[in-house]
Short mmCIF file of C-alpha atoms in Angstrom, two decimals:
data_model
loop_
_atom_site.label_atom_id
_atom_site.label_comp_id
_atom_site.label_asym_id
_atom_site.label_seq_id
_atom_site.Cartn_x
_atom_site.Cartn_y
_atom_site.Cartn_z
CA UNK I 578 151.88 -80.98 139.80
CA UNK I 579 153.18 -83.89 142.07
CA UNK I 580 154.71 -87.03 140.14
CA UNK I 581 154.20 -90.35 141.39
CA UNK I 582 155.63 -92.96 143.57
CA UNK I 583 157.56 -90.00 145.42
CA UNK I 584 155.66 -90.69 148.83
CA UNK I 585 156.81 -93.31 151.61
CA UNK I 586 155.62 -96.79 151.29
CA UNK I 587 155.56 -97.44 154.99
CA UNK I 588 154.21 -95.37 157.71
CA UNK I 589 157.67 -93.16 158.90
CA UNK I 590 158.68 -93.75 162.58
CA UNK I 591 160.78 -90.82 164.55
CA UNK I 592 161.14 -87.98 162.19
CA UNK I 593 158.35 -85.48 162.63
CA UNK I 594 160.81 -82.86 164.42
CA UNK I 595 163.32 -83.48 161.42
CA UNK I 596 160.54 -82.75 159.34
CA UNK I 597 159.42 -79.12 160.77
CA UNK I 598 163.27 -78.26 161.12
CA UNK I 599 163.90 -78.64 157.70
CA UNK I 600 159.93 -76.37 157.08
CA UNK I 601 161.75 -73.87 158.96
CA UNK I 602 165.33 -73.98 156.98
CA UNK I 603 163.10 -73.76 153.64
CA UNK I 604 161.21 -71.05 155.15
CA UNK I 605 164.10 -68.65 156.42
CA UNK I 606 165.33 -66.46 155.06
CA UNK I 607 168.56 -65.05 156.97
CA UNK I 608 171.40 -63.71 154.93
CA UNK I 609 174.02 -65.95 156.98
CA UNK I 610 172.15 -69.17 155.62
CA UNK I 611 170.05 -67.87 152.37
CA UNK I 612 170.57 -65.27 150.13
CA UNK I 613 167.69 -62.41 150.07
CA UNK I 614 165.99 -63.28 146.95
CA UNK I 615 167.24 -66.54 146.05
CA UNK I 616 165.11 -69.39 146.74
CA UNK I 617 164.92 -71.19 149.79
CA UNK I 618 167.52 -73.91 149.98
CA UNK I 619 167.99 -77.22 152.75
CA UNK I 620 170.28 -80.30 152.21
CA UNK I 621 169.63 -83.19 153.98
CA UNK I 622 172.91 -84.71 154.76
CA UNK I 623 174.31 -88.38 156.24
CA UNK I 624 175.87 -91.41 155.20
CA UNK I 625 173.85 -93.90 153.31
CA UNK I 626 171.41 -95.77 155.03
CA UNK I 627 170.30 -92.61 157.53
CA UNK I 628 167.04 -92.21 155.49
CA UNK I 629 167.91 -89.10 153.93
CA UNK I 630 165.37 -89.73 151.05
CA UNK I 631 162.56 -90.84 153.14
CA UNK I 632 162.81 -87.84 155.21
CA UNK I 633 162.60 -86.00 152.03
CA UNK I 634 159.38 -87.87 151.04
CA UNK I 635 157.80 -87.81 154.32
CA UNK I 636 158.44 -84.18 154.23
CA UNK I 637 156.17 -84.07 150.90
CA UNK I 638 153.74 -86.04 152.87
CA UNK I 639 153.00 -83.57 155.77
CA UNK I 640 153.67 -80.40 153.57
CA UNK I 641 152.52 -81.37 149.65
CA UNK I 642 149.30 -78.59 150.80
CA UNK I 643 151.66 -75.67 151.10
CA UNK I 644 152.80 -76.69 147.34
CA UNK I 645 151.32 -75.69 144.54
CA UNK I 646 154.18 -77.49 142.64
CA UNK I 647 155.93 -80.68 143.56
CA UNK I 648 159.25 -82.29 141.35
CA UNK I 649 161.49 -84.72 142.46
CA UNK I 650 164.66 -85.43 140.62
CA UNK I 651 167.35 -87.51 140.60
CA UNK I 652 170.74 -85.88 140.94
CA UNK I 653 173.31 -88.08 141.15
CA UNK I 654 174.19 -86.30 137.82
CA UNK I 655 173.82 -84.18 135.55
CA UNK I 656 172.11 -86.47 132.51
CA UNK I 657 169.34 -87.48 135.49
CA UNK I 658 168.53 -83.77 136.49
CA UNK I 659 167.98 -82.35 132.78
CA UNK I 660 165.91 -86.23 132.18
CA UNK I 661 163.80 -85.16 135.16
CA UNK I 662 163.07 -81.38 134.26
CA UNK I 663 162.59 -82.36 130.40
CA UNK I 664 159.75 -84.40 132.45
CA UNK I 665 158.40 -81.19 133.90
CA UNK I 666 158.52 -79.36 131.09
CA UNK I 667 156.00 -82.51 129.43
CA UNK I 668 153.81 -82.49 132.29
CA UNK I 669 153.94 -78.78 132.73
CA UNK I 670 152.72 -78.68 128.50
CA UNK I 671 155.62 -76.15 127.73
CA UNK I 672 157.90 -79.00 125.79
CA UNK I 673 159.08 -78.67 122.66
CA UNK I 674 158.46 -82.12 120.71
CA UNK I 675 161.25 -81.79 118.11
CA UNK I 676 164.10 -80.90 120.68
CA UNK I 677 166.37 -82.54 122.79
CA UNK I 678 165.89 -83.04 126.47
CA UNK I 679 168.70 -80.40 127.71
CA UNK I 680 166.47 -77.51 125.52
CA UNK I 681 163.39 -79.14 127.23
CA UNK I 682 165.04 -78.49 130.78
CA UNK I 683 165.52 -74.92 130.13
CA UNK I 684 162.11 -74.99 128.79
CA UNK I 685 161.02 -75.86 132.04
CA UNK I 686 163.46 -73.75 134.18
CA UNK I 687 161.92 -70.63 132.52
CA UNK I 688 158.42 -72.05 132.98
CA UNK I 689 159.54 -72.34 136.70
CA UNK I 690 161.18 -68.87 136.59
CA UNK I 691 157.56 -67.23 135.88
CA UNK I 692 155.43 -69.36 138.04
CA UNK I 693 154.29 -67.09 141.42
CA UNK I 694 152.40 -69.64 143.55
CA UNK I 695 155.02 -71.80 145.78
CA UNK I 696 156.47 -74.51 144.10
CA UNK I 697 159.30 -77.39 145.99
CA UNK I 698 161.71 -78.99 143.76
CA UNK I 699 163.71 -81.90 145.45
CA UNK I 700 167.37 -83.19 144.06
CA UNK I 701 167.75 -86.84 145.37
CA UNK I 702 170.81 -87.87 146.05
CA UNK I 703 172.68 -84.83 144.92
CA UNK I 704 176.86 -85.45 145.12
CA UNK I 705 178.18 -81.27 144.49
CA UNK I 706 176.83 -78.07 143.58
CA UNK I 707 178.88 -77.78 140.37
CA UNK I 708 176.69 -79.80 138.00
CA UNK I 709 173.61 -78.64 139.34
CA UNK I 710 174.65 -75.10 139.47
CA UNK I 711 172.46 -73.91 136.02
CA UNK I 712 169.68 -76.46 136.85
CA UNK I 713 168.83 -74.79 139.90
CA UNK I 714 166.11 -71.93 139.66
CA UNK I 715 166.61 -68.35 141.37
CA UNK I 716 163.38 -67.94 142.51
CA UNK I 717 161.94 -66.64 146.19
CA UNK I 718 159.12 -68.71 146.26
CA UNK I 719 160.74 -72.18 144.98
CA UNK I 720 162.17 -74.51 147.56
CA UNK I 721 164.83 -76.05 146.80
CA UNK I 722 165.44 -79.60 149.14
CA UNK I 723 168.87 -81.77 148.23
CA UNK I 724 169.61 -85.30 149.89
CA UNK I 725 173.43 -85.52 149.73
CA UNK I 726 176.28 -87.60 151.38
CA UNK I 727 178.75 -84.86 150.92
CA UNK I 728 179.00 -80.90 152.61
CA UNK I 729 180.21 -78.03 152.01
CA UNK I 730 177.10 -76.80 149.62
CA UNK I 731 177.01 -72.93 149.27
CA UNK I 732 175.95 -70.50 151.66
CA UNK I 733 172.26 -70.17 150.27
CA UNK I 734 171.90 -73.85 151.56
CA UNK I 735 171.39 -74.90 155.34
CA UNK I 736 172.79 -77.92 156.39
CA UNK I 737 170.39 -80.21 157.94
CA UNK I 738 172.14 -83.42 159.37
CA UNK I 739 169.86 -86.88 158.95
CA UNK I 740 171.14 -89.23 162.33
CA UNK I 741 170.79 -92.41 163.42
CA UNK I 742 167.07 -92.92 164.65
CA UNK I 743 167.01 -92.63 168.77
CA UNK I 744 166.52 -95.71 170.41
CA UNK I 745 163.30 -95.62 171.24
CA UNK I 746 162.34 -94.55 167.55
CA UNK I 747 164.56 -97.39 166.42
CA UNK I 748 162.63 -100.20 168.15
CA UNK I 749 159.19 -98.52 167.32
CA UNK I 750 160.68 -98.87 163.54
CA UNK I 751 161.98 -102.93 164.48
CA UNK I 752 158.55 -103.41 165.87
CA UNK I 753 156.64 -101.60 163.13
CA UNK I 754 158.60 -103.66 160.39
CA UNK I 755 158.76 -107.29 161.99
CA UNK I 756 155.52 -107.15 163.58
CA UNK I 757 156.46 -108.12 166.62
CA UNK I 758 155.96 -107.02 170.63
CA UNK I 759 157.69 -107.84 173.26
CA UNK I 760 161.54 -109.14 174.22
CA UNK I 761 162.58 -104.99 175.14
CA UNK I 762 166.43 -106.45 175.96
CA UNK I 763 166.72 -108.84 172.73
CA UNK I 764 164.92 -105.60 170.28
CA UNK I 765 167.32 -102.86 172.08
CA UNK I 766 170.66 -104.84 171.31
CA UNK I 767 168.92 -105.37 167.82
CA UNK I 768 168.57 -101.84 166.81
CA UNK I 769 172.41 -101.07 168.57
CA UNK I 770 174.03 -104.09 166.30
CA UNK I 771 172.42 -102.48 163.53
CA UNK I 772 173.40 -98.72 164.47
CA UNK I 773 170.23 -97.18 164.35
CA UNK I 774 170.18 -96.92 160.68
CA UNK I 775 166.77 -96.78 159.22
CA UNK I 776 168.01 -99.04 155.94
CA UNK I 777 169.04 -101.73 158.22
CA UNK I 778 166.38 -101.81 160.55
CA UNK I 779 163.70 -101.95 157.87
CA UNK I 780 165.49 -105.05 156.00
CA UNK I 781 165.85 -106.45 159.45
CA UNK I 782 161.71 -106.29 160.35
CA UNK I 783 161.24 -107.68 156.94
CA UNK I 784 163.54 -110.84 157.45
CA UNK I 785 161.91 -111.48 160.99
CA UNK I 786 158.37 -111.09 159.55
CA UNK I 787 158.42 -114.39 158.35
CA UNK I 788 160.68 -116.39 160.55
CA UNK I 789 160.28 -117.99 164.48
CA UNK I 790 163.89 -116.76 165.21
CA UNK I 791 163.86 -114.12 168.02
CA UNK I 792 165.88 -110.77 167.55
CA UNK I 793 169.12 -112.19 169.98
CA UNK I 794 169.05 -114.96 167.19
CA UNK I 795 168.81 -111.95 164.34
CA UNK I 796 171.62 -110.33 165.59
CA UNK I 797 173.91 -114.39 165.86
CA UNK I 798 173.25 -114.23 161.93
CA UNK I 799 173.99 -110.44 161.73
CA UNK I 800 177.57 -110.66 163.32
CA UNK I 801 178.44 -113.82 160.65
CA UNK I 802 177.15 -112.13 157.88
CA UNK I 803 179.28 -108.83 158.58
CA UNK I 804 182.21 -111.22 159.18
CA UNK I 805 182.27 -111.90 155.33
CA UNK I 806 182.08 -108.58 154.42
CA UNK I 807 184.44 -108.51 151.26
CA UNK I 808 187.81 -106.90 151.71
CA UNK I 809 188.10 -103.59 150.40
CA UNK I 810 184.97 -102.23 150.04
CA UNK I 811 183.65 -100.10 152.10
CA UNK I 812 181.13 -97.46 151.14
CA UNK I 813 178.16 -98.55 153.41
CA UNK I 814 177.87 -99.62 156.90
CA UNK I 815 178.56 -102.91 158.14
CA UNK I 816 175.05 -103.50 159.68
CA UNK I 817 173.62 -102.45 156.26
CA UNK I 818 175.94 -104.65 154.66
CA UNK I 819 174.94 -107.66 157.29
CA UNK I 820 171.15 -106.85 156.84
CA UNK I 821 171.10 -106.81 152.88
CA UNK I 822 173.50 -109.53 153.03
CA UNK I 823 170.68 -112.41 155.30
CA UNK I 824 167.60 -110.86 153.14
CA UNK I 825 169.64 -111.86 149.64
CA UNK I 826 170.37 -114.97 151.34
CA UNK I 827 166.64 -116.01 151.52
CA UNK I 828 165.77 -114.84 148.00
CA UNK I 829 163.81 -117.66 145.98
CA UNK I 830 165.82 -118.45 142.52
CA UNK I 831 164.05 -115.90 140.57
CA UNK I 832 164.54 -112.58 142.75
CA UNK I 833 168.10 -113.02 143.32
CA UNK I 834 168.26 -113.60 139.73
CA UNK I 835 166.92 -109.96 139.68
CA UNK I 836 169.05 -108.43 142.38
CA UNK I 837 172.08 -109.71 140.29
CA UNK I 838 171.16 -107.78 137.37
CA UNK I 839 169.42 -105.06 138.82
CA UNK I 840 172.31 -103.95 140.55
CA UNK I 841 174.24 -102.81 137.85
CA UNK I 842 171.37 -100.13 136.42
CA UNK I 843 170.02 -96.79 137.71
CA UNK I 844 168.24 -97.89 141.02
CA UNK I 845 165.23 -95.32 140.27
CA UNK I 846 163.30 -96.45 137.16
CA UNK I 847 162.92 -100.19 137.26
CA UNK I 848 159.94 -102.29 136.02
CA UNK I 849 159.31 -105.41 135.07
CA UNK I 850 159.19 -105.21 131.44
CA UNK I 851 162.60 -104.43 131.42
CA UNK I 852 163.33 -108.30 131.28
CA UNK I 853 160.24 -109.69 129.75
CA UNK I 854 160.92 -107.09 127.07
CA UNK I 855 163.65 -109.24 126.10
CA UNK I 856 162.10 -112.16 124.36
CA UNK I 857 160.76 -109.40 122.00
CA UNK I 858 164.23 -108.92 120.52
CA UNK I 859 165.29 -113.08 120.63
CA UNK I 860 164.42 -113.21 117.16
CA UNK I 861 166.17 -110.60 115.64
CA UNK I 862 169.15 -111.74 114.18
CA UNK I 863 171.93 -109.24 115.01
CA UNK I 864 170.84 -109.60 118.60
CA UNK I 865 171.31 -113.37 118.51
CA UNK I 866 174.61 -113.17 116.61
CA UNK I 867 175.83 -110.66 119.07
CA UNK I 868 174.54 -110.51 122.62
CA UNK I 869 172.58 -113.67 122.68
CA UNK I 870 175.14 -115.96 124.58
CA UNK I 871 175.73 -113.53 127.77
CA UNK I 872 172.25 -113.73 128.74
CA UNK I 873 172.04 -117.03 130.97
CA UNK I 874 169.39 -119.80 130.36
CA UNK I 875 167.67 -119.15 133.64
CA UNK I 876 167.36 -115.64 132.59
CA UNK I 877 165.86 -116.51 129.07
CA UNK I 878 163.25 -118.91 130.83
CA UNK I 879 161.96 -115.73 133.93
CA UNK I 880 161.72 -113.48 130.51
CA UNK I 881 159.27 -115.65 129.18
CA UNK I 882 157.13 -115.83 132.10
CA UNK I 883 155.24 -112.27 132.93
CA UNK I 884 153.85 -113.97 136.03
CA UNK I 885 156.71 -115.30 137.48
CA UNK I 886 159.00 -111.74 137.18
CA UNK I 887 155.45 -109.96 138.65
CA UNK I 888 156.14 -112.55 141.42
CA UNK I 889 159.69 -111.71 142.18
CA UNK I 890 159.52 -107.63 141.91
CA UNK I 891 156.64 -108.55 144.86
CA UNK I 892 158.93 -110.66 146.88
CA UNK I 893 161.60 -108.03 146.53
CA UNK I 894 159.70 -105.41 148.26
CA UNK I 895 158.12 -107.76 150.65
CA UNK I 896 162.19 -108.16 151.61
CA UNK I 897 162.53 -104.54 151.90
CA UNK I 898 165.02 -104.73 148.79
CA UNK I 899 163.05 -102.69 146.63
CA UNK I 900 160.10 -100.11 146.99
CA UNK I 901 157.15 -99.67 144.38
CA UNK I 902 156.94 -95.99 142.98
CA UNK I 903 153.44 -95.45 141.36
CA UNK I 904 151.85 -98.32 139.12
CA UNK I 905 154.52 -99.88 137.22
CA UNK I 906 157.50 -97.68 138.65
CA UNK I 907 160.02 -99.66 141.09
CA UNK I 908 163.23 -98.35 142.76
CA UNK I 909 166.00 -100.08 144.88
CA UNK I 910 168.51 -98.32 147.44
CA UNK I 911 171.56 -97.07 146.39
CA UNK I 912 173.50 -99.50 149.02
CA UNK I 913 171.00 -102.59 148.54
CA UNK I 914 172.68 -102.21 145.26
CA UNK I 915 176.21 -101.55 146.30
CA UNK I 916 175.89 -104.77 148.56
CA UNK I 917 174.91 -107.07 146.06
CA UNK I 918 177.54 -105.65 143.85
CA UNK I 919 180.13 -106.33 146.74
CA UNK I 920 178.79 -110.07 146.96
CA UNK I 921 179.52 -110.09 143.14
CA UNK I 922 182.67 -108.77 143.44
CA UNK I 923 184.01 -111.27 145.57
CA UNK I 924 182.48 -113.99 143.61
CA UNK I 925 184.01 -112.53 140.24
CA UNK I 926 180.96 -112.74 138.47
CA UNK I 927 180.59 -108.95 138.10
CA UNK I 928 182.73 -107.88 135.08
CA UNK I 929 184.09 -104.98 137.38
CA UNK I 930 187.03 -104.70 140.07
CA UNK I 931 186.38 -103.53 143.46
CA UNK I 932 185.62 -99.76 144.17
CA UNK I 933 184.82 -99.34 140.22
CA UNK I 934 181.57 -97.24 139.14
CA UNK I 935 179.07 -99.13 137.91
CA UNK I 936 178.20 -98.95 134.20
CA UNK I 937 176.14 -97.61 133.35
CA UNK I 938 175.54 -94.91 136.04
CA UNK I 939 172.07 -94.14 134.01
CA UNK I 940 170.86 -96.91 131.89
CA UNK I 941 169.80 -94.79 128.93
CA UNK I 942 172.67 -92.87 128.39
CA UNK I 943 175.84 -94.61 126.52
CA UNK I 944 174.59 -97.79 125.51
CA UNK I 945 173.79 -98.59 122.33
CA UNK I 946 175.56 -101.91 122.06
CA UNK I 947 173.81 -102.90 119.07
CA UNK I 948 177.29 -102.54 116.74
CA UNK I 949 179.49 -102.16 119.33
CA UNK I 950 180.04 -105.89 119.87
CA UNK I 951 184.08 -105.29 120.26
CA UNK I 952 182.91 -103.57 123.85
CA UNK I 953 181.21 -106.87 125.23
CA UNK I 954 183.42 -108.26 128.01
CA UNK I 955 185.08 -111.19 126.15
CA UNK I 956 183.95 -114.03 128.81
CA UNK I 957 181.20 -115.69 126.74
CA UNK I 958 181.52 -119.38 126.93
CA UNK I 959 185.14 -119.42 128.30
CA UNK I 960 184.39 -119.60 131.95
CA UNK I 961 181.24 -120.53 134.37
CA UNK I 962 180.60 -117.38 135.71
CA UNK I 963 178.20 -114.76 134.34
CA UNK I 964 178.70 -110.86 133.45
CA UNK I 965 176.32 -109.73 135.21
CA UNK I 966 177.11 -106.38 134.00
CA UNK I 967 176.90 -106.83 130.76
CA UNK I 968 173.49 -108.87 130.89
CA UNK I 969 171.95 -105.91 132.80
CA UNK I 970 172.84 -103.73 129.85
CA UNK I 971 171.70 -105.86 127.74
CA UNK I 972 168.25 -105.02 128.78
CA UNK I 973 169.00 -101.95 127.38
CA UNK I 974 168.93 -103.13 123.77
CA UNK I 975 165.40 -104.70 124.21
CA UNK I 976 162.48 -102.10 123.52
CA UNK I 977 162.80 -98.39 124.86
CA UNK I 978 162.66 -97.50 128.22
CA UNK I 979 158.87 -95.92 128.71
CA UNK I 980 158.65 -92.51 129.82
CA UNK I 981 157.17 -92.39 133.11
CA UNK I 982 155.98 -88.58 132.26
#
């Protein structure tokens, strides 16, 4: 039982130790780290950009044949975990069709609870212990794997820190991405300028792919864009922030149109029909009365070409800004999307203030607008900017999010 779109998309450069270190935290079983008879337990912890969830993936990679059971999950919060285990408990058969998805987690936390063959159960992007702390199963042969920013997890969990690549690693990576040999000096203060952050390196290689500049000429561009790095906001790196920053700046019209809207949503179950779906509800008059006038023109006119939004989730990845999960499932990294909502911010075209949570944290959760027009931010027609905020919820009112299952 392995979901999609959970592997790597690119071959993974430098982590193989990281890898069997963190086989051999799952596997221990020392009382100082694990409790006897709990189940095996490893968080993966760094800042953003360190590659915590590719390690994670990679690790699925080498060891998905020592599985019989593979579920990731997304555990930034509570709603997201019980989502993803209602999910298991679908694919798993042992759902009940008539209840709600928090019954259909526990549905599949006792299925887990009697399964004997080895099963690993990943929490992406877990931020504390205390929401999780019921969703977790007690069970000696489940491994339990959680990518976090934050520490101090409980006992039964080793701490596994995810660093900066080496620098040897880190220029394989440059290499890898931009596909380029050669100039050792100009690729070595490349990788330095860009602190050996995976993240940054990647979006780096995929800028150069298609350019004549040389990496000394890179790194010119990388020092101006961190230079406008908006006051006050600071919760990623300044080489991730200049390396998002130049790949936004060569979007075509279309895929920055995206990024602006994209954003604002859950960064881990994107597709494209979320905006052609649009044009589906056009004609339905509450919709127009209501919620027509925040979505832009240019917006309108991608919706209503299937080709052109195909074309500009493509470009997207080819810029390293987003990564393709399965067939139609597409996810973005947490800071490409706290960038672009910094370049927002400072532009005032966000509908938020600086160091505010995005809204909604999980797309499906809280937003019915249909009838809650009073709610709308009250900028339609009075200025030239756009909400982007509110337009990316807005996709939220077109037809149902599918269930990736």
């Amino acid at each position: 039982v392995i979901p999609l779109g959970i592997t790597a998309d690119r071959n993974v450069i430098g982590r193989a130790a990281d890898v069997e270190t963190l086989r051999a935290n799952l596997t221990e079983t020392t009382a100082a780290a694990i409790t006897p008879g709990s189940s095996g337990g490893a968080v993966v912890k760094g800042r953003g950009g360190m590659g915590k969830t590719t390690l994670a993936q990679h690790y699925i990679q080498t060891h998905r044949g020592d599985y019989f059971g593979i579920w990731w999950l997304r555990a930034q919060d509570r709603s997201t975990v019980v989502e993803d285990l209602a999910r298991l408990a679908r694919r798993a058969s042992v759902a009940d069709t008539g209840a709600d998805a928090e019954a259909n987690a526990e549905h599949a936390l006792s299925y887990l609870q009697q399964q004997t063959d080895p099963w690993l159960l990943v929490y992406d992007n877990a931020e504390a212990i205390g929401p999780l702390r019921d969703l977790l199963p007690e069970q000696d042969n489940i491994h339990i794997l959680l990518t976090s920013r934050e520490g101090n997890w409980p006992a039964r969990f080793i701490e596994q820190p995810a660093d900066a690549l080496p620098e040897c690693e880190a220029i394989a990576l440059l290499r890898q991405e931009s596909g380029r040999a050669g100039d050792v000096d100009g690729a070595t203060a490349l990788v330095h300028a860009l602190d050996r952050l995976p993240l940054a390196i990647v979006a780096a290689g995929a800028w150069l792919r298609d350019v004549s500049e040389s990496f000394t000429d890179y790194q010119d561009r990388l020092a101006d864009r961190i230079a406008e790095k908006p006051p006050g906001v600071s919760d990623y790196p300044d080489s991730v922030f200049g390396a998002v920053k130049l790949s936004l700046d060569r979007l075509s019209p279309d895929a920055a149109l995206l990024m602006k809207v994209f954003c604002w949503l859950s960064p881990d179950d994107l597709w494209p029909g979320l905006v052609t779906g649009l044009v589906e509800k056009e004609t339905e008059e509450d919709f127009r009365t209501m919620y027509l006038e925040p979505i832009p023109a240019v917006l309108w006119a991608l919706a209503r070409d299937g080709a052109a939004v195909e074309r500009a989730f493509a470009e997207l990845k080819s810029r390293s800004l987003m990564d393709r999960e399965g067939d139609d499932n597409w996810r973005q990294h947490r800071l490409t999307q706290a960038v672009q909502r910094g370049v927002l911010l400072e532009e005032g075209s966000s509908g938020s203030s600086p160091g505010e949570e995005p809204t909604p944290r999980h797309p499906r959760e809280g937003w019915d607008l249909l009838g809650r027009s009073e709610e709308m931010p009250a900028h339609v027609g009075m200025t030239d900017t756009t909400d982007w905020r509110a337009v990316a919820c807005l996709l939220y009112t077109s037809p149902s999010p599918r269930d990736r299952g």
